[in-house]
Structures are given as C-alpha cells and as structure tokens.
Amino acid sequence: YKFPWNATPYYPPAITVRTTNGKATVYASWNGATNVTQWRVLAGNDPTHLTTITTTPKTSFETTIPTTTNAPAYAIQALDPTGNTLATSPTVKPETPSQTKKTQSAGTPEPTGAY
C-alpha cells in the first residue's frame, strides 16, 4: 500500500461459540476492521444480562478464545488500542459438538445460533 488507512465495516463482528465438556470456546472475527487489537467476551443467562468474562488480544483473522464458562448467551466486543469499544456482535447461543457436526455436513459456511 502507499498510504496509511483504516477501516471499520458497517456490519458487526462475527461470533461463533462451541461448547465441549461444559466449557465454551469463542471464535471472534471482523473482516475488514483494521483497528481491532483486543476482543472482550460477554456471557450471561440471556441477551439482556451479559457481563464481561475475559478480554484477550486479537491474534489473527479469527481469534480463538477458550473460556471456563458454559453460559446460554454470548457476544463479543471489538476493542481499539486504547480499549474503546468499536462494535458489538449479535448475541448467540453456543453450539454443542453434535450441532457443529450437523452444520458442517450441511455445508453451511457459518454456524447459526443467534437469539
């Protein structure tokens, strides 16, 4: 590139949550966003009662975030270098391994589970 640039997509970050053995793993990404340096993971009993469970650095296009929780609802927030929230994902329900297998065999590119 010839000039510095940054971008904030008009759509929210993408989130997928999968549970195995009572623990959730969160997958966070936001294609095209250039200022994301961290992800804040929110979890709770429903979409209106989410609290922060962890904040972790962005590591690649899709950041894998292991947790020790098994909540019914999750969302992520994209954070800039100073910790400001850039955007929040939709709230989703976690998938179990059997749901993940069905989703993959159906050829669906993105798992569902939105509220």
mmCIF file of C-alpha atoms in Angstrom:
data_model
loop_
_atom_site.group_PDB
_atom_site.id
_atom_site.type_symbol
_atom_site.label_atom_id
_atom_site.label_comp_id
_atom_site.label_asym_id
_atom_site.label_seq_id
_atom_site.Cartn_x
_atom_site.Cartn_y
_atom_site.Cartn_z
ATOM 1 C CA TYR A 1 0.000 0.000 0.000
ATOM 2 C CA LYS A 2 1.052 3.592 -0.470
ATOM 3 C CA PHE A 3 -0.863 5.400 2.264
ATOM 4 C CA PRO A 4 -1.842 4.526 5.829
ATOM 5 C CA TRP A 5 -5.526 3.702 6.107
ATOM 6 C CA ASN A 6 -8.002 2.201 8.497
ATOM 7 C CA ALA A 7 -11.443 0.743 8.096
ATOM 8 C CA THR A 8 -14.462 -0.014 10.233
ATOM 9 C CA PRO A 9 -17.000 -2.257 8.481
ATOM 10 C CA TYR A 10 -20.676 -1.286 8.550
ATOM 11 C CA TYR A 11 -21.603 -4.795 9.771
ATOM 12 C CA PRO A 12 -20.897 -6.148 13.281
ATOM 13 C CA PRO A 13 -18.132 -8.568 14.304
ATOM 14 C CA ALA A 14 -18.780 -12.267 13.736
ATOM 15 C CA ILE A 15 -19.010 -14.697 16.647
ATOM 16 C CA THR A 16 -19.341 -18.449 16.939
ATOM 17 C CA VAL A 17 -19.368 -20.288 20.269
ATOM 18 C CA ARG A 18 -18.875 -24.022 20.670
ATOM 19 C CA THR A 19 -19.107 -25.950 23.925
ATOM 20 C CA THR A 20 -17.209 -29.104 24.772
ATOM 21 C CA ASN A 21 -17.180 -30.761 28.191
ATOM 22 C CA GLY A 22 -19.034 -27.842 29.765
ATOM 23 C CA LYS A 23 -16.601 -25.158 28.569
ATOM 24 C CA ALA A 24 -17.147 -22.681 25.759
ATOM 25 C CA THR A 25 -14.684 -21.666 23.079
ATOM 26 C CA VAL A 26 -15.433 -18.354 21.391
ATOM 27 C CA TYR A 27 -14.345 -17.608 17.810
ATOM 28 C CA ALA A 28 -14.184 -13.875 17.005
ATOM 29 C CA SER A 29 -13.523 -12.080 13.718
ATOM 30 C CA TRP A 30 -14.408 -8.867 11.912
ATOM 31 C CA ASN A 31 -13.370 -8.967 8.280
ATOM 32 C CA GLY A 32 -12.012 -5.600 7.132
ATOM 33 C CA ALA A 33 -11.640 -3.971 10.551
ATOM 34 C CA THR A 34 -8.137 -2.537 10.876
ATOM 35 C CA ASN A 35 -8.188 -1.047 14.392
ATOM 36 C CA VAL A 36 -9.150 -4.112 16.454
ATOM 37 C CA THR A 37 -6.433 -5.031 18.946
ATOM 38 C CA GLN A 38 -8.480 -6.907 21.562
ATOM 39 C CA TRP A 39 -11.716 -8.843 21.994
ATOM 40 C CA ARG A 40 -13.967 -8.560 25.044
ATOM 41 C CA VAL A 41 -16.119 -11.651 25.599
ATOM 42 C CA LEU A 42 -19.509 -11.169 27.228
ATOM 43 C CA ALA A 43 -21.633 -14.011 28.601
ATOM 44 C CA GLY A 44 -24.818 -14.414 30.597
ATOM 45 C CA ASN A 45 -28.166 -16.097 31.050
ATOM 46 C CA ASP A 46 -29.816 -14.172 28.201
ATOM 47 C CA PRO A 47 -29.030 -11.330 25.765
ATOM 48 C CA THR A 48 -30.068 -8.627 28.248
ATOM 49 C CA HIS A 49 -27.875 -9.892 31.111
ATOM 50 C CA LEU A 50 -24.336 -10.158 29.720
ATOM 51 C CA THR A 51 -21.172 -9.406 31.680
ATOM 52 C CA THR A 52 -17.501 -9.434 30.742
ATOM 53 C CA ILE A 53 -15.849 -12.815 31.276
ATOM 54 C CA THR A 54 -12.499 -12.110 29.599
ATOM 55 C CA THR A 55 -10.585 -9.720 27.376
ATOM 56 C CA THR A 56 -7.904 -11.109 25.081
ATOM 57 C CA PRO A 57 -5.597 -9.780 22.350
ATOM 58 C CA LYS A 58 -6.593 -10.250 18.721
ATOM 59 C CA THR A 59 -4.202 -12.883 17.391
ATOM 60 C CA SER A 60 -5.169 -13.376 13.751
ATOM 61 C CA PHE A 61 -8.039 -13.047 11.292
ATOM 62 C CA GLU A 62 -10.076 -15.303 13.595
ATOM 63 C CA THR A 63 -9.138 -15.299 17.262
ATOM 64 C CA THR A 64 -9.886 -18.436 19.278
ATOM 65 C CA ILE A 65 -10.774 -17.638 22.890
ATOM 66 C CA PRO A 66 -11.092 -20.555 25.330
ATOM 67 C CA THR A 67 -13.244 -19.899 28.407
ATOM 68 C CA THR A 68 -14.127 -21.757 31.585
ATOM 69 C CA THR A 69 -17.821 -20.867 31.339
ATOM 70 C CA ASN A 70 -20.889 -22.534 29.902
ATOM 71 C CA ALA A 71 -23.433 -19.723 29.667
ATOM 72 C CA PRO A 72 -26.531 -19.772 27.440
ATOM 73 C CA ALA A 73 -25.703 -16.440 25.718
ATOM 74 C CA TYR A 74 -22.508 -14.855 24.347
ATOM 75 C CA ALA A 75 -21.398 -11.715 22.486
ATOM 76 C CA ILE A 76 -18.059 -10.101 21.681
ATOM 77 C CA GLN A 77 -16.897 -6.517 21.532
ATOM 78 C CA ALA A 78 -14.112 -5.347 19.242
ATOM 79 C CA LEU A 79 -11.743 -3.006 21.110
ATOM 80 C CA ASP A 80 -9.312 -0.439 19.722
ATOM 81 C CA PRO A 81 -5.744 0.102 21.037
ATOM 82 C CA THR A 82 -6.999 2.318 23.897
ATOM 83 C CA GLY A 83 -9.730 -0.130 24.965
ATOM 84 C CA ASN A 84 -12.667 1.710 23.421
ATOM 85 C CA THR A 85 -15.491 -0.423 22.040
ATOM 86 C CA LEU A 86 -15.630 -0.260 18.241
ATOM 87 C CA ALA A 87 -18.633 -2.569 17.810
ATOM 88 C CA THR A 88 -20.547 -5.408 19.450
ATOM 89 C CA SER A 89 -21.565 -8.667 17.799
ATOM 90 C CA PRO A 90 -25.051 -10.107 17.875
ATOM 91 C CA THR A 91 -25.744 -12.302 20.903
ATOM 92 C CA VAL A 92 -25.580 -16.015 20.114
ATOM 93 C CA LYS A 93 -26.289 -19.344 21.747
ATOM 94 C CA PRO A 94 -23.403 -21.819 21.948
ATOM 95 C CA GLU A 95 -23.318 -24.886 19.732
ATOM 96 C CA THR A 96 -22.740 -28.369 21.059
ATOM 97 C CA PRO A 97 -20.426 -30.794 19.194
ATOM 98 C CA SER A 98 -23.433 -32.589 17.624
ATOM 99 C CA GLN A 99 -24.826 -29.279 16.289
ATOM 100 C CA THR A 100 -21.419 -28.368 14.869
ATOM 101 C CA LYS A 101 -21.214 -31.691 13.022
ATOM 102 C CA LYS A 102 -24.700 -31.206 11.525
ATOM 103 C CA THR A 103 -23.843 -27.644 10.454
ATOM 104 C CA GLN A 104 -20.603 -28.733 8.803
ATOM 105 C CA SER A 105 -22.192 -31.698 6.997
ATOM 106 C CA ALA A 106 -24.983 -29.456 5.677
ATOM 107 C CA GLY A 107 -22.360 -27.268 4.021
ATOM 108 C CA THR A 108 -23.389 -24.144 5.890
ATOM 109 C CA PRO A 109 -20.354 -21.819 5.993
ATOM 110 C CA GLU A 110 -21.282 -20.055 9.246
ATOM 111 C CA PRO A 111 -22.894 -21.793 12.231
ATOM 112 C CA THR A 112 -26.115 -20.276 13.455
ATOM 113 C CA GLY A 113 -27.307 -19.773 16.995
ATOM 114 C CA ALA A 114 -28.494 -16.172 17.122
ATOM 115 C CA TYR A 115 -31.204 -15.121 19.510
#
